[in-house]
mmCIF file of C-alpha atoms in Angstrom:
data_model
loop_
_atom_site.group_PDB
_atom_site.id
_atom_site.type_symbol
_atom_site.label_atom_id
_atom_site.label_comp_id
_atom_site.label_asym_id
_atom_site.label_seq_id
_atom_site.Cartn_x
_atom_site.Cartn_y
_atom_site.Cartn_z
ATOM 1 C CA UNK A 5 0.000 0.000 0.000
ATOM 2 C CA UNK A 6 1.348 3.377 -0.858
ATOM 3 C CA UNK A 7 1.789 5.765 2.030
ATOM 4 C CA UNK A 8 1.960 9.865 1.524
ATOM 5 C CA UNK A 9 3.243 11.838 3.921
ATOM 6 C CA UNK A 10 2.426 15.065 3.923
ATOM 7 C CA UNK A 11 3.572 18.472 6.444
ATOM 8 C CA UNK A 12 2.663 21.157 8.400
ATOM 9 C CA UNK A 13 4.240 24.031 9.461
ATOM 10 C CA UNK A 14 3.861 23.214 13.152
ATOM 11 C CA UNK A 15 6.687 25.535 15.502
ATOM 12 C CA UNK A 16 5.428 27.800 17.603
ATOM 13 C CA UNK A 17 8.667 29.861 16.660
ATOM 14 C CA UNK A 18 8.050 30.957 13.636
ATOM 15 C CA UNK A 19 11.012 29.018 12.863
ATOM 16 C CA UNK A 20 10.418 27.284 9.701
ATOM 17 C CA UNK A 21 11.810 27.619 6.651
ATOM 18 C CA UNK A 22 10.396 29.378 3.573
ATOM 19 C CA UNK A 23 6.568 29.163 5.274
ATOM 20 C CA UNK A 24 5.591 32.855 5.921
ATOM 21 C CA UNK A 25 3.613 31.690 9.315
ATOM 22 C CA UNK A 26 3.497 28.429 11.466
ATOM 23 C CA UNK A 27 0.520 27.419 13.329
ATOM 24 C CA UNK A 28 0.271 28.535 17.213
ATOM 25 C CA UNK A 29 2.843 31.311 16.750
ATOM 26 C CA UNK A 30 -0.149 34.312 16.943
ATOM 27 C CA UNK A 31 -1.621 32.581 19.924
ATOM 28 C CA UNK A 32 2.166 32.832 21.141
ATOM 29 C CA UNK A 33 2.537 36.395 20.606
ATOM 30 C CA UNK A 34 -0.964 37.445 22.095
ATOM 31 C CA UNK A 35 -0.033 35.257 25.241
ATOM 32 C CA UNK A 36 3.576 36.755 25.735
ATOM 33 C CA UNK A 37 2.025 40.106 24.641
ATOM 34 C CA UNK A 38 -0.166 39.617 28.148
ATOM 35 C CA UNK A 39 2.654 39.188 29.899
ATOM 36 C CA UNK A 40 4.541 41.659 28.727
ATOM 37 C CA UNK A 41 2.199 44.309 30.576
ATOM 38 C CA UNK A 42 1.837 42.149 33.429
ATOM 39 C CA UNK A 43 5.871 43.412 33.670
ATOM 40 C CA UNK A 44 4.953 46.585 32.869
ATOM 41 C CA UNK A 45 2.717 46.681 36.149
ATOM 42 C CA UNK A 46 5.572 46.015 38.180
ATOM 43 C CA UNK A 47 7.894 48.096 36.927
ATOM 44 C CA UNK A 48 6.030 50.691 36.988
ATOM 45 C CA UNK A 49 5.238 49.877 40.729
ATOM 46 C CA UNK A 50 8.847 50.797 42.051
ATOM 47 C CA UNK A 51 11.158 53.459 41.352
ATOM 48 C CA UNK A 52 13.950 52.499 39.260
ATOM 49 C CA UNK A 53 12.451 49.433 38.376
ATOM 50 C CA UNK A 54 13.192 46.928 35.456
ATOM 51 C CA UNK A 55 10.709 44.151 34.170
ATOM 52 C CA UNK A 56 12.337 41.509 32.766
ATOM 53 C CA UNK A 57 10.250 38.928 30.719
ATOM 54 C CA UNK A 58 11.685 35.646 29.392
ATOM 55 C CA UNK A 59 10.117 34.611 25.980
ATOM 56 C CA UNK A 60 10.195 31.435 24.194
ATOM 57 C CA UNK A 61 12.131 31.351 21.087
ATOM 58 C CA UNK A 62 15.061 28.879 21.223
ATOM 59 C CA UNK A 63 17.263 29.886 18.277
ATOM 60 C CA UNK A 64 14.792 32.428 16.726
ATOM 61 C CA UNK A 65 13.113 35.539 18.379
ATOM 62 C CA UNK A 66 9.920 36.483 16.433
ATOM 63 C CA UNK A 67 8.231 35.829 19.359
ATOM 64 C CA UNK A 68 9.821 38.686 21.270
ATOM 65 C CA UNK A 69 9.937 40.798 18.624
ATOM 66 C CA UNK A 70 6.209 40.324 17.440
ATOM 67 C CA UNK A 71 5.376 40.509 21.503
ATOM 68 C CA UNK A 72 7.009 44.095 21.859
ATOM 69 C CA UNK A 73 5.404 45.159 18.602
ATOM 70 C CA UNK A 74 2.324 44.399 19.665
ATOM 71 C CA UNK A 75 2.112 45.610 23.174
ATOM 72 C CA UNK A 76 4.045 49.344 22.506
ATOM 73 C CA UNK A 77 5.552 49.189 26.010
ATOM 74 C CA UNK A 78 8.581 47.764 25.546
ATOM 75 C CA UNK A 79 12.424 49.144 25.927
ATOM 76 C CA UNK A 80 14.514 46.796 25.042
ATOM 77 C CA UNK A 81 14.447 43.407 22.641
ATOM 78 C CA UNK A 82 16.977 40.546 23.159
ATOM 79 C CA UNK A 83 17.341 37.805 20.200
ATOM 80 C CA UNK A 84 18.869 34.796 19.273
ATOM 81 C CA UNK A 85 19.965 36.508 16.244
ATOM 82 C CA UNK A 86 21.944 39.852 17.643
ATOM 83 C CA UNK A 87 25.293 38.809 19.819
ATOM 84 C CA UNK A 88 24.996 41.857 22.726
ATOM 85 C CA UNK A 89 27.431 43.356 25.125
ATOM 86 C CA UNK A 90 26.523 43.470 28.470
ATOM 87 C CA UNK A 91 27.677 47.030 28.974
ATOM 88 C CA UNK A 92 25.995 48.155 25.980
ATOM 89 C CA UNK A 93 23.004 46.674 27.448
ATOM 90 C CA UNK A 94 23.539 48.562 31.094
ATOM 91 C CA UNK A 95 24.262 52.112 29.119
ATOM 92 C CA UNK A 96 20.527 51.478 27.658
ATOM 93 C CA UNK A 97 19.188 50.257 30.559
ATOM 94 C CA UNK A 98 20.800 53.813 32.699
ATOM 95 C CA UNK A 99 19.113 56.073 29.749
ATOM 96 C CA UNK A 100 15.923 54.863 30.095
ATOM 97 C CA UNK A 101 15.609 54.970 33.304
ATOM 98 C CA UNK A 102 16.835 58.770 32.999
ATOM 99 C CA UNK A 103 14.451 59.739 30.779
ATOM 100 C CA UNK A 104 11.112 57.568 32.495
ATOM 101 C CA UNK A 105 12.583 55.881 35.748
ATOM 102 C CA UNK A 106 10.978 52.650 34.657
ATOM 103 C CA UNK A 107 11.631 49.509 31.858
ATOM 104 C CA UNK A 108 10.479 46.266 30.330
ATOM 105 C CA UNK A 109 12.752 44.154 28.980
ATOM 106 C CA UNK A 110 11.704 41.120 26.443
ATOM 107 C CA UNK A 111 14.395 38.557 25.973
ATOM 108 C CA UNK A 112 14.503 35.468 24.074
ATOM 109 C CA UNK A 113 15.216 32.277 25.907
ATOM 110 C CA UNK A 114 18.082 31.360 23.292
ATOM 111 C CA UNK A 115 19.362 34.857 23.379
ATOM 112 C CA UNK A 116 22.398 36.108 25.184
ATOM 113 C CA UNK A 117 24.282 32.355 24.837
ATOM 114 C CA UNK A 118 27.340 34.052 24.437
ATOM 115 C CA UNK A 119 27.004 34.918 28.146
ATOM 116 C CA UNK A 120 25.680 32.040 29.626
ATOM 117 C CA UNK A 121 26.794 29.490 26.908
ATOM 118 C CA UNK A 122 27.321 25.645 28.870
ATOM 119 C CA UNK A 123 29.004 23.772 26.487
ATOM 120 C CA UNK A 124 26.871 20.971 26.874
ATOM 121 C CA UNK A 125 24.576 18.630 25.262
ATOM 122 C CA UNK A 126 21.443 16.671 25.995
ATOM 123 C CA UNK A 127 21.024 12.911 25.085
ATOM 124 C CA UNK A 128 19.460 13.846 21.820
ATOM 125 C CA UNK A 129 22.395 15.698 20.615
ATOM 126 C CA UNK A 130 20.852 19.383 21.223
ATOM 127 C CA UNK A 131 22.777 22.093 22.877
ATOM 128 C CA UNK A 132 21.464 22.888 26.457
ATOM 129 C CA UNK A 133 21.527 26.341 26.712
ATOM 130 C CA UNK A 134 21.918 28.777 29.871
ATOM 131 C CA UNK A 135 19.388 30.681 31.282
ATOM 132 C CA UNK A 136 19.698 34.440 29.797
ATOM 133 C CA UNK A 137 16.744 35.475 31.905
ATOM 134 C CA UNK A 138 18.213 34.604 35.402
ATOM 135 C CA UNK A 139 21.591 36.188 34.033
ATOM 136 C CA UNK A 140 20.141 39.474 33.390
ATOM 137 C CA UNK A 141 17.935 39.493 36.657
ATOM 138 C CA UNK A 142 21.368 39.444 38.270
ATOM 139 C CA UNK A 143 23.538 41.515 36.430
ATOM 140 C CA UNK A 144 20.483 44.058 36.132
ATOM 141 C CA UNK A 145 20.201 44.157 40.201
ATOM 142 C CA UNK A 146 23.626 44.159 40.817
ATOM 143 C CA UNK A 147 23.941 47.226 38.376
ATOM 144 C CA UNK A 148 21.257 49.244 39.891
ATOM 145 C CA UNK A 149 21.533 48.020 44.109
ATOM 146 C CA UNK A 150 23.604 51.536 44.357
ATOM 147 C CA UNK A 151 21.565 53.620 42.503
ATOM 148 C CA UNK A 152 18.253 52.461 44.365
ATOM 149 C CA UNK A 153 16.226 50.349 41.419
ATOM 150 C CA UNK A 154 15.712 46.587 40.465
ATOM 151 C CA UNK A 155 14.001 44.172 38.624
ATOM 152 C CA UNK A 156 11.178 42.129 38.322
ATOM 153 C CA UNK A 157 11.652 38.904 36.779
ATOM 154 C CA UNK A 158 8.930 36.851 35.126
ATOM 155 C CA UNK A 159 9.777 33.487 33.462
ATOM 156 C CA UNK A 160 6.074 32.048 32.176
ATOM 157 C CA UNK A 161 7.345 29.050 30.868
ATOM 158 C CA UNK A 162 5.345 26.924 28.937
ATOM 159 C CA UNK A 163 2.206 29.224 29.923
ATOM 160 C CA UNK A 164 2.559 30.739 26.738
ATOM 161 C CA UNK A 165 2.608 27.497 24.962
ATOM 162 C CA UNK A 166 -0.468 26.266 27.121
ATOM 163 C CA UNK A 167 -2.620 28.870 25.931
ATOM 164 C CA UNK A 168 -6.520 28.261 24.412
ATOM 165 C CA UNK A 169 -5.598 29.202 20.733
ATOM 166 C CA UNK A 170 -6.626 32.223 19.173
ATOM 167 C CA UNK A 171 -9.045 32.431 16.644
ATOM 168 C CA UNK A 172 -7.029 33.242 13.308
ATOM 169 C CA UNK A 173 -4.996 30.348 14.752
ATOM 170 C CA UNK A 174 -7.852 28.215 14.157
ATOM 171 C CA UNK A 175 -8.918 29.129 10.745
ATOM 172 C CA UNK A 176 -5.306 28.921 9.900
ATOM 173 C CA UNK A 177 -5.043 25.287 11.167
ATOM 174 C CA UNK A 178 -7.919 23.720 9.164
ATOM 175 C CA UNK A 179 -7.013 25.756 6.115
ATOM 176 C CA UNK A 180 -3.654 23.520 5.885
ATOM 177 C CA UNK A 181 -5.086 20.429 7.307
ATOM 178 C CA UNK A 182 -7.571 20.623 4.595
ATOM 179 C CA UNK A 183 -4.706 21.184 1.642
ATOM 180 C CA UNK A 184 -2.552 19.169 3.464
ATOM 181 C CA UNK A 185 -5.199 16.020 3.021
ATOM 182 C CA UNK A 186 -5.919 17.388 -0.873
ATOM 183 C CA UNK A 187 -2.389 17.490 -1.371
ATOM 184 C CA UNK A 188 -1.917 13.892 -0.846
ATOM 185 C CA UNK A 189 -5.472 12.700 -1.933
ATOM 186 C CA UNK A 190 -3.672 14.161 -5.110
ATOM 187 C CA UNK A 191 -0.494 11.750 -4.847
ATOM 188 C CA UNK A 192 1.884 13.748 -3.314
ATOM 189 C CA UNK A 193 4.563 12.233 -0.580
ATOM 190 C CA UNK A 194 7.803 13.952 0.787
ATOM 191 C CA UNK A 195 6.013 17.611 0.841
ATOM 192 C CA UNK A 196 4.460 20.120 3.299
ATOM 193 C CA UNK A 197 1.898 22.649 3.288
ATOM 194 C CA UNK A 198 2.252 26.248 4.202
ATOM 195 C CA UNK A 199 1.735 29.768 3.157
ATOM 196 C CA UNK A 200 3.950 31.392 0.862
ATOM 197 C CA UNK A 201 2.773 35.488 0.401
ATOM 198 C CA UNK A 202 -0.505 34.370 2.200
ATOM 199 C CA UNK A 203 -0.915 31.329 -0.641
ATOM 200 C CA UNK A 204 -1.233 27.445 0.725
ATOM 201 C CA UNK A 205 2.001 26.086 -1.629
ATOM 202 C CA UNK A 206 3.568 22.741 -1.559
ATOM 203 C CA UNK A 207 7.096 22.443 -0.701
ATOM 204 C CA UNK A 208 9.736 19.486 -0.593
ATOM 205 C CA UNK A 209 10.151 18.607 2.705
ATOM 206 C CA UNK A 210 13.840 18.005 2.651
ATOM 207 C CA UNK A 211 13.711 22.001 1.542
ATOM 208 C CA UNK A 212 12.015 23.033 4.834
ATOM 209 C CA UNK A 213 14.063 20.787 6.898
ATOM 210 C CA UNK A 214 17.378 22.100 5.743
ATOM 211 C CA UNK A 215 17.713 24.828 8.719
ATOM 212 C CA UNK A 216 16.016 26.853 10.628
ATOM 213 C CA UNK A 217 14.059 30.518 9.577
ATOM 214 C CA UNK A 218 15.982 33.652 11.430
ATOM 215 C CA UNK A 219 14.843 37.119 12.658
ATOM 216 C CA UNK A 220 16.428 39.142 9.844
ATOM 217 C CA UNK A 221 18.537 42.158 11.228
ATOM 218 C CA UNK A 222 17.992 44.264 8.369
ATOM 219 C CA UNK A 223 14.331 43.013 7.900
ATOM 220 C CA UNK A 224 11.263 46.249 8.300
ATOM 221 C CA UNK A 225 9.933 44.213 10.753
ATOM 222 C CA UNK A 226 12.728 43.979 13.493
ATOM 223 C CA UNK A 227 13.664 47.730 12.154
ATOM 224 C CA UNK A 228 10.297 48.576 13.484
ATOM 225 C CA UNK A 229 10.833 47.295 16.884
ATOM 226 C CA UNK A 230 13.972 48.875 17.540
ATOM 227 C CA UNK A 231 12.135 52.164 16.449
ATOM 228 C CA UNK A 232 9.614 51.876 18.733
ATOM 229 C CA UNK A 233 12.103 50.452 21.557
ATOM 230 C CA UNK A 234 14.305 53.315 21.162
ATOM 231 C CA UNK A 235 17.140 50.756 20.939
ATOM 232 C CA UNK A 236 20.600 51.724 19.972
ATOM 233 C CA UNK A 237 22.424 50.543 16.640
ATOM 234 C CA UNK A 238 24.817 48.555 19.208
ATOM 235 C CA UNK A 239 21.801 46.394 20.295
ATOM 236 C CA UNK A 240 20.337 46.442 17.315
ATOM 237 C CA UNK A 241 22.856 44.178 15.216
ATOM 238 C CA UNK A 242 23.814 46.862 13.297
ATOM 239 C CA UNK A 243 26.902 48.747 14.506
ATOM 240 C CA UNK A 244 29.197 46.207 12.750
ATOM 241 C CA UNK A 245 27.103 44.723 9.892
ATOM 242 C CA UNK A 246 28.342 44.916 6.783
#
């Protein structure tokens, strides 16, 4: 009996390559969005103080940067995809507070490794990485202890992936798992399903599994959030690109 196999775009990272959008990412964003102004409310709530919220996105932050698009309140973006200096990230941190005496801070889990890289591996071969939230909550209150602020750290979890999914989510889902069932009823094998410039195409699947889609530096989109962030070309990824 012949057996098709047929794809979905299913990472709620927005990680996958060539598909525009993978299913559960939205209801991602509008959860982390949430929480987002939950860390507003306590930074706001102390002088001096810095929300820090830890985001999923392992090796690529739309998440984050979708999350601080969407909620406006947000000073600083950390992703996978821009290498940071800590002291870059302190100067930023000292202006802000200058010029509103509060911040919220959206990081990437799987940004920042260059700081809290292990070295290690788990049993299925994938690196373990360090925790960049915990790192920052440190360095963050160890930076301000003299100058009478800290954080307030908020690490959801899988919350955000637990979430009742949103309704564009939904229509999105049947749309492909109805093309994804016409796509084989039609003799396909080997392919996935997913939108390409908001059309359902059909892709190889040894194409989409050849990496890993990435938060493009120069893209309008993360542009936009480091407009609205206020962010420096040094946290940016921009002050050495070529």
């Amino acid at each position: 009996m012949r057996l098709g196999v047929v794809g979905v775009p299913n990472s709620i990272d927005n990680d996958i390559l060539v598909f525009e959008k993978t299913f559960g990412f939205e209801s991602a964003v509008a959860a982390a969005s949430d929480v987002i102004r939950n860390g507003w409310v306590e930074a706001t709530s102390a002088k001096r103080g810095v929300g820090i919220l830890k985001l999923i996105g392992r090796d690529a932050g739309f998440v984050a940067m979708d999350a601080a698009l969407a909620s406006t309140i947000v000073d600083l973006v950390l992703i996978p995809e821009v290498n940071v200096k800590m002291e870059d990230i302190l100067a930023h941190i000292d202006r802000t507070l200058a010029r509103k005496d509060f911040m919220v801070i959206a990081v990437a889990e799987g940004a920042g490794q260059e700081h809290v890289s292990t070295g290690q591996k788990d049993a299925t071969g994938h690196t373990i990485y360090g925790d960049i939230g915990v790192f920052l909550r440190d360095k963050v209150n160890a930076h301000l202890k003299s100058r009478g602020g800290r954080s307030f750290y908020i690490d959801p979890s899988y919350i955000i992936r637990a979430v009742p999914i949103q309704p564009s989510d939904h229509i999105y889902c049947s749309h492909l798992s109805c093309d994804a069932v016409h796509t084989a009823m039609r003799g396909y094998t080997g392919v996935c399903v997913g939108p390409v410039h908001n059309v359902i195409v059909v892709m190889p699947s040894n194409l989409i599994a050849r990496g890993k889609r990435k938060v493009g530096i120069h893209s309008s989109s993360w542009q936009s959030c480091c407009h609205v962030c206020k962010m420096p070309a040094s946290l940016a990824g921009l002050q050495n690109s070529e």
